[in-house]
PDB file of C-alpha atoms in Angstrom:
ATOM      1  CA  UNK A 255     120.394 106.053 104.620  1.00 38.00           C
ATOM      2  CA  UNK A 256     118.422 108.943 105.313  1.00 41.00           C
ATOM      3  CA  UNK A 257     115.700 108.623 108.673  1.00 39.00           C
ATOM      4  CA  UNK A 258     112.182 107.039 108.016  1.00 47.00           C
ATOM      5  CA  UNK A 259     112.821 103.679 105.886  1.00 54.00           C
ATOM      6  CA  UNK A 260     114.219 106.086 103.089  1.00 51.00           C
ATOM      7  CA  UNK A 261     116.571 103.959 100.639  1.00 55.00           C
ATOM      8  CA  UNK A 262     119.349 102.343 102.292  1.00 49.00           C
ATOM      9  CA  UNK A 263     121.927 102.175  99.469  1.00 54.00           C
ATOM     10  CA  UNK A 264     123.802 106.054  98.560  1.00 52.00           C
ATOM     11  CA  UNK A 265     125.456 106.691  95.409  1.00 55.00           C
ATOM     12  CA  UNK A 266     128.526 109.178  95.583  1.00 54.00           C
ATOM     13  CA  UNK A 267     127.748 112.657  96.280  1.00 51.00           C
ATOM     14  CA  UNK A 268     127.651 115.313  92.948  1.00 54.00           C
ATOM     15  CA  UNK A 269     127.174 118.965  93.940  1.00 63.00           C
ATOM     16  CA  UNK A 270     127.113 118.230  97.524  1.00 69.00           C
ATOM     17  CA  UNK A 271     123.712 116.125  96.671  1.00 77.00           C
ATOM     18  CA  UNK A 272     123.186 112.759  97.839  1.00 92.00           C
ATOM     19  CA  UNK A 273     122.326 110.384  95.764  1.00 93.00           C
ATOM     20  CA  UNK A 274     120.451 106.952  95.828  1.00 94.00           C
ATOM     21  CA  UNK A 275     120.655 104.004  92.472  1.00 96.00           C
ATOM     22  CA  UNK A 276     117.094 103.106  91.377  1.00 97.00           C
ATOM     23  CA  UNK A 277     116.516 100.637  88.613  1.00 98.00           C
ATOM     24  CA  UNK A 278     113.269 102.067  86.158  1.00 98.00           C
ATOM     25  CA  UNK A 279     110.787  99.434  84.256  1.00 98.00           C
ATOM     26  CA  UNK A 280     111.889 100.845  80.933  1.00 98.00           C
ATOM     27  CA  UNK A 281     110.774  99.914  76.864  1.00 97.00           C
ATOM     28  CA  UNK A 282     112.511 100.622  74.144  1.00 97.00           C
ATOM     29  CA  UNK A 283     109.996 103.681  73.567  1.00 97.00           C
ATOM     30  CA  UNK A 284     111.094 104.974  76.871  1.00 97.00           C
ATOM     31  CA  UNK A 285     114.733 104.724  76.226  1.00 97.00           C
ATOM     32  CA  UNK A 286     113.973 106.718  72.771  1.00 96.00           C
ATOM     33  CA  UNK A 287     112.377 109.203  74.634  1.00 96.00           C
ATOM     34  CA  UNK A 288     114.753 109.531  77.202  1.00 97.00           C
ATOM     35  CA  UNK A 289     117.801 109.839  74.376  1.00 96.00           C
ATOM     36  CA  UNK A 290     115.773 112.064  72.366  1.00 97.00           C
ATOM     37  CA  UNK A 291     114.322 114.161  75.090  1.00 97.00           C
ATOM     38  CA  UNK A 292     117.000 113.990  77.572  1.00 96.00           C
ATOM     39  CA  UNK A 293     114.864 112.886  80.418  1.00 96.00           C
ATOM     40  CA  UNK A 294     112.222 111.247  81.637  1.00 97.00           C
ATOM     41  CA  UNK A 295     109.941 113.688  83.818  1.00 96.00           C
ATOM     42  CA  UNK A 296     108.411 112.442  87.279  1.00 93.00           C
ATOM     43  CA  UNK A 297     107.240 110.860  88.952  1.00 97.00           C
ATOM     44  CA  UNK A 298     108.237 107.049  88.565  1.00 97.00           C
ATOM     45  CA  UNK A 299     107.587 103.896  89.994  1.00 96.00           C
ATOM     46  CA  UNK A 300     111.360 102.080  90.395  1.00 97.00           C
ATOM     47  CA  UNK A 301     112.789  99.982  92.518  1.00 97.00           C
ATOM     48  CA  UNK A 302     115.637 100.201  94.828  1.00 96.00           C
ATOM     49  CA  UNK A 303     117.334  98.810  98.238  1.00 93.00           C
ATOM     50  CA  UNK A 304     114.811  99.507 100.378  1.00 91.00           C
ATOM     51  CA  UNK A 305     114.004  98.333 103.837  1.00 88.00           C
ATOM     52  CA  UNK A 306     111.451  96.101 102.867  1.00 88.00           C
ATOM     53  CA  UNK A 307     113.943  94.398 100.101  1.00 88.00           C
ATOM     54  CA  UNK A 308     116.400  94.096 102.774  1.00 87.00           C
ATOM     55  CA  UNK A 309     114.005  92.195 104.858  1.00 86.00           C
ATOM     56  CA  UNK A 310     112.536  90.158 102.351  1.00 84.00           C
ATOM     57  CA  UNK A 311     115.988  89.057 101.622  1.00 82.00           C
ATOM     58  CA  UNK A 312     116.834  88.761 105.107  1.00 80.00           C
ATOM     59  CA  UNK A 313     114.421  85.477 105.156  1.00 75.00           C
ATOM     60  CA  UNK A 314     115.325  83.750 102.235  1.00 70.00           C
ATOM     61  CA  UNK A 315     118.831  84.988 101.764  1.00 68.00           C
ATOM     62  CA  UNK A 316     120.449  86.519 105.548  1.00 67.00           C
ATOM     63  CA  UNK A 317     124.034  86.859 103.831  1.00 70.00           C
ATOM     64  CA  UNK A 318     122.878  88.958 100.895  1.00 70.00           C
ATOM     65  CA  UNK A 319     125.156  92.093 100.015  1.00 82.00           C
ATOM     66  CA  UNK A 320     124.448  95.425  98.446  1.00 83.00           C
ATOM     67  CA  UNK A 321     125.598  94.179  95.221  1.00 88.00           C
ATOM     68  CA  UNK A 322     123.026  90.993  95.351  1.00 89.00           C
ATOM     69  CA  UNK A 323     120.164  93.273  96.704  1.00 91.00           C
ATOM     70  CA  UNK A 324     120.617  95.831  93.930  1.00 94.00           C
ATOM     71  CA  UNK A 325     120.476  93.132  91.176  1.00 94.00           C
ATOM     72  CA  UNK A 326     117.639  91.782  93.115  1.00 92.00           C
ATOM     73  CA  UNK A 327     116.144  95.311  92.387  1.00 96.00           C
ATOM     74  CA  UNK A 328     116.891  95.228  88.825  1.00 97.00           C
ATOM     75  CA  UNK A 329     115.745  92.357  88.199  1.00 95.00           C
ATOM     76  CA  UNK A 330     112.187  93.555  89.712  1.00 95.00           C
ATOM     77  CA  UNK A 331     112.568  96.090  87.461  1.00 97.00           C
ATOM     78  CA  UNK A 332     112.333  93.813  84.284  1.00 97.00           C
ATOM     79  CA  UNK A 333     109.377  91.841  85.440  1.00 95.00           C
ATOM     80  CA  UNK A 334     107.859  95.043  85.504  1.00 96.00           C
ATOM     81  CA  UNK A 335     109.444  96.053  82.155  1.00 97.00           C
ATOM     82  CA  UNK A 336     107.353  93.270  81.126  1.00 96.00           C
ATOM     83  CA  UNK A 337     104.188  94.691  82.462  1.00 95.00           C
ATOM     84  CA  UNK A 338     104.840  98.265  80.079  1.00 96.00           C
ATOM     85  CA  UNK A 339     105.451  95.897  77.077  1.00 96.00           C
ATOM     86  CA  UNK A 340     102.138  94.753  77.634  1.00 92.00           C
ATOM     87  CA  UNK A 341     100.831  98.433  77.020  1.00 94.00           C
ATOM     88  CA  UNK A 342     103.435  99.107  74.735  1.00 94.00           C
ATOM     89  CA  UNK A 343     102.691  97.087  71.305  1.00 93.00           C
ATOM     90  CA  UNK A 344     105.352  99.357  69.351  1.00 94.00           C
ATOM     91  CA  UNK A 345     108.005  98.696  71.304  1.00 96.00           C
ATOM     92  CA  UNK A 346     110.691  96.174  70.791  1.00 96.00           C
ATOM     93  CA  UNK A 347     109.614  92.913  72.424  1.00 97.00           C
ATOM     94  CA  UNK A 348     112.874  93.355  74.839  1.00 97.00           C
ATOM     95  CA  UNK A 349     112.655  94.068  78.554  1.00 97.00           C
ATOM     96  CA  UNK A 350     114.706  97.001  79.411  1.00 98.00           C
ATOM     97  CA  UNK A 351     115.307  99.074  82.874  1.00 98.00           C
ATOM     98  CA  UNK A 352     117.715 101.875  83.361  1.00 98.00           C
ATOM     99  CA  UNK A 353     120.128 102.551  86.106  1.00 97.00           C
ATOM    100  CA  UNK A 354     120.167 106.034  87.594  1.00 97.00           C
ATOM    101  CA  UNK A 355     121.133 107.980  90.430  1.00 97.00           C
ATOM    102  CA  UNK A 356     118.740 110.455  91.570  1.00 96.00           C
ATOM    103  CA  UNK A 357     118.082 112.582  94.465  1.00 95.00           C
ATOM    104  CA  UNK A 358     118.123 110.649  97.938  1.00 93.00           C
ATOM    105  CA  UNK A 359     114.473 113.114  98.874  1.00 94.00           C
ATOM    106  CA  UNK A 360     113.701 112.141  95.861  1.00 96.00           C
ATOM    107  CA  UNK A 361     112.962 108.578  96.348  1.00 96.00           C
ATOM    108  CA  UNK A 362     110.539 107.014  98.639  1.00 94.00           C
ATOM    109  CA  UNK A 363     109.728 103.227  99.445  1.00 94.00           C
ATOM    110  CA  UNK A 364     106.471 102.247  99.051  1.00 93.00           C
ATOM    111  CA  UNK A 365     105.171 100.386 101.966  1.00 86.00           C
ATOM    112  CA  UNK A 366     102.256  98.529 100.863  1.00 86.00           C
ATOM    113  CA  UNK A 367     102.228  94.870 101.537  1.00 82.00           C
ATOM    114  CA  UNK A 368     100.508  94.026  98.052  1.00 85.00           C
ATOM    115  CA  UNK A 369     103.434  95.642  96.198  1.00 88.00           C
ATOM    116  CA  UNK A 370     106.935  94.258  95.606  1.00 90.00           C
ATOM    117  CA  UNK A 371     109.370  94.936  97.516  1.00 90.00           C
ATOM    118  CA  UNK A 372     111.821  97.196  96.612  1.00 94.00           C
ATOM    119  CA  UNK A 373     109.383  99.211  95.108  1.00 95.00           C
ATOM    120  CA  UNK A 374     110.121 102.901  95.723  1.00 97.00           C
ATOM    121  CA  UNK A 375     108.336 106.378  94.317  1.00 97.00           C
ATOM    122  CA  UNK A 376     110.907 108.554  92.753  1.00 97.00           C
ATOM    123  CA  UNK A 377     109.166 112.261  92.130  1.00 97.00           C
ATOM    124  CA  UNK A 378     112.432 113.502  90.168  1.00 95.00           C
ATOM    125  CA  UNK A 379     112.845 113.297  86.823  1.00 97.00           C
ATOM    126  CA  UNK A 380     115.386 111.356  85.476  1.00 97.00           C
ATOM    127  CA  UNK A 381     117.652 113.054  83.087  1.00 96.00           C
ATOM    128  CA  UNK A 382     120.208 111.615  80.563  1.00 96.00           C
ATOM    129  CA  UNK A 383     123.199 112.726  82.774  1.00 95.00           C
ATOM    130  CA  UNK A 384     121.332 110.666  85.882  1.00 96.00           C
ATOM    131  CA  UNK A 385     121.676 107.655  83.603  1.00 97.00           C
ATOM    132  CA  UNK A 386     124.396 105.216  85.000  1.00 97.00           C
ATOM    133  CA  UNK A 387     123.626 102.780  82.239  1.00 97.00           C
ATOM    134  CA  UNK A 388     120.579 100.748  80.436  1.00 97.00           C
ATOM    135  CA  UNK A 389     120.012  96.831  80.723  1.00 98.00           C
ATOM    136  CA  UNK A 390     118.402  95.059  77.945  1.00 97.00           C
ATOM    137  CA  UNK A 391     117.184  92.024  76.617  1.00 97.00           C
ATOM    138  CA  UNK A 392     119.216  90.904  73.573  1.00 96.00           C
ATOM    139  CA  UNK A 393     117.439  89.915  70.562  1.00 95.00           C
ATOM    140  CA  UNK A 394     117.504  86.067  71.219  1.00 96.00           C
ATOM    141  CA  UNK A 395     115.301  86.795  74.442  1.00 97.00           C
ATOM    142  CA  UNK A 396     112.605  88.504  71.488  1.00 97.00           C
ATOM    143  CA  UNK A 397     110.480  85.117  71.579  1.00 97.00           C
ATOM    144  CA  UNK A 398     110.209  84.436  75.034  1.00 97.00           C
ATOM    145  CA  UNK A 399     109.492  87.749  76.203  1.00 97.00           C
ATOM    146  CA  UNK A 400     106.774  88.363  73.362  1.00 97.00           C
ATOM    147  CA  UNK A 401     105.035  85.261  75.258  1.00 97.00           C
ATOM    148  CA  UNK A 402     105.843  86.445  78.565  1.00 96.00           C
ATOM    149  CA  UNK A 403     104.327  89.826  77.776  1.00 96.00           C
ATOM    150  CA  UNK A 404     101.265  87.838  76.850  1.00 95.00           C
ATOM    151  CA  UNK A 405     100.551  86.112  79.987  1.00 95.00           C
ATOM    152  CA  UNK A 406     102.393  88.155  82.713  1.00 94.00           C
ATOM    153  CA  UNK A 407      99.483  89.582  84.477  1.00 93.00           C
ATOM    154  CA  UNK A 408      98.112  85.803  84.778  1.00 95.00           C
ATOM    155  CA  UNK A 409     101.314  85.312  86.353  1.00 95.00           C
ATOM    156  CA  UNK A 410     100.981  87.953  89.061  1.00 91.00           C
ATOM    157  CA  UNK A 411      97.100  86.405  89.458  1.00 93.00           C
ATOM    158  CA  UNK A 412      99.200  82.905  90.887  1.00 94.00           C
ATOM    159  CA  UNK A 413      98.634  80.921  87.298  1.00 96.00           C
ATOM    160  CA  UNK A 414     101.661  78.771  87.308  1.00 97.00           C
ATOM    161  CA  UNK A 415     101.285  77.930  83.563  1.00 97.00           C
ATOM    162  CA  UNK A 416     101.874  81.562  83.016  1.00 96.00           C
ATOM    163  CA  UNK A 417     104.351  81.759  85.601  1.00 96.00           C
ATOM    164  CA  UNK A 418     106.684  79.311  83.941  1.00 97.00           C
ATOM    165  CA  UNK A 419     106.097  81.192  80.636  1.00 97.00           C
ATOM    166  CA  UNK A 420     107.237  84.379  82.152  1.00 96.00           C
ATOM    167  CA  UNK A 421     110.199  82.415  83.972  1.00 96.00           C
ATOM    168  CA  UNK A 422     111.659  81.297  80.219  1.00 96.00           C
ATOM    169  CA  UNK A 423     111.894  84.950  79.671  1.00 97.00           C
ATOM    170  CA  UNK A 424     113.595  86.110  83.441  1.00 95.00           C
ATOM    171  CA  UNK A 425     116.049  83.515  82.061  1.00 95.00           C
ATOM    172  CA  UNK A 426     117.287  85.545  79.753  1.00 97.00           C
ATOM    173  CA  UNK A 427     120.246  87.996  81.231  1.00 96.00           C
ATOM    174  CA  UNK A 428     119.893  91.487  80.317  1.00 97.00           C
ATOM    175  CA  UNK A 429     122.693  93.368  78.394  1.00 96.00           C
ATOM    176  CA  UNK A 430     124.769  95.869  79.599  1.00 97.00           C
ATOM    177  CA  UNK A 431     125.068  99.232  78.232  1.00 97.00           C
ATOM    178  CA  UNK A 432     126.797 102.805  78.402  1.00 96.00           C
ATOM    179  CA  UNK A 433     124.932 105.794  78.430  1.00 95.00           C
ATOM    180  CA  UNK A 434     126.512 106.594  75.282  1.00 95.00           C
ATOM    181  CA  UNK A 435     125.630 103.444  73.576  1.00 96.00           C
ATOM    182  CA  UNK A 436     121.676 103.903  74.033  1.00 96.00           C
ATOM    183  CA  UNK A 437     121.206 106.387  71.099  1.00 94.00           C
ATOM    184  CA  UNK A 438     123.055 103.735  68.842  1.00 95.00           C
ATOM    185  CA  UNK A 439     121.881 100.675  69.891  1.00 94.00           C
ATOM    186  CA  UNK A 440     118.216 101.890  69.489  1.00 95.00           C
ATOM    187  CA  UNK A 441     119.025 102.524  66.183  1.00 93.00           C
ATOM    188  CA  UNK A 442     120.061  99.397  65.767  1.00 92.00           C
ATOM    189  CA  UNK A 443     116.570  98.124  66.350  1.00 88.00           C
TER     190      UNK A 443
END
């Protein structure tokens, strides 16, 4: 962890560079732009062990590891995934986030209490190579994340109807996949 509330979590060193895991709210168009382009260019809103996710956790869950926090993180990620669906009627109707490991000055937390925490402000881009792997909704979440995409902003408002709608769809777990396997699988779609 680098000084002032940077992330807390490194990633092994490449080329002497320290590195830091964040999880990015992803579609389907994104991933196909990322394969086809071989990156996405900054800056990104992501999230990541931060501080703030550390103490957040530290309430509700004090014996929390790394490994919990960062698929605490990830799954932040996917309830935001669901927030780009919502702008994104061509894409699949499948949350997806990818895993990469980008520059630790890269990366800031953001500190404002209205935003989630965990939420950080990565200014690199992120190229294919940065890519650890991509998490996605398989296609028997499709239903259930259609309607969550419908009514997930009444959901952040407090509407607990829409909440449990968008809940049916966080049920779902997300598949792993290689780098390698993105190209093929969004062909697949």
């Amino acid at each position: 962890m680098s000084a002032g509330g940077r992330v807390t979590v490194a990633v092994p060193s490449t080329r002497g560079v320290s590195r830091v895991r964040v999880y990015l709210p992803a579609t389907t168009t994104v991933l196909r732009r990322l394969v086809d382009e071989g990156q996405l260019a900054g800056p990104h809103t992501a999230f990541a062990v931060t501080p703030q996710l550390r103490r957040f956790y530290a309430v509700s869950d004090a014996d929390a590891d790394t490994e919990e926090l960062e698929y605490a993180a990830l799954l932040a990620a996917a309830r935001a995934s669901l927030r780009l669906l919502d702008v994104d009627p061509t894409a699949a109707r499948r949350r997806a986030v990818v895993a990469a490991d980008v520059p630790d000055d890269s990366v800031t937390p953001m500190e404002d209490p209205h935003v989630e925490p965990g939420a950080v402000r990565v200014t690199a881009d992120i190229r294919m190579r940065d890519v650890a792997s991509a998490h996605l909704d398989e296609a028997g979440a499709e239903d259930d994340v259609r309607a969550a995409t419908a009514v997930v902003l009444e959901a952040d408002l407090g509407s607990e109807d829409s909440q449990f709608v968008v809940d049916q769809a966080e049920g779902h777990e997300l598949a792993w996949y290689a780098t390698q396997e993105i190209g093929p699988l969004l062909d697949l779609l």
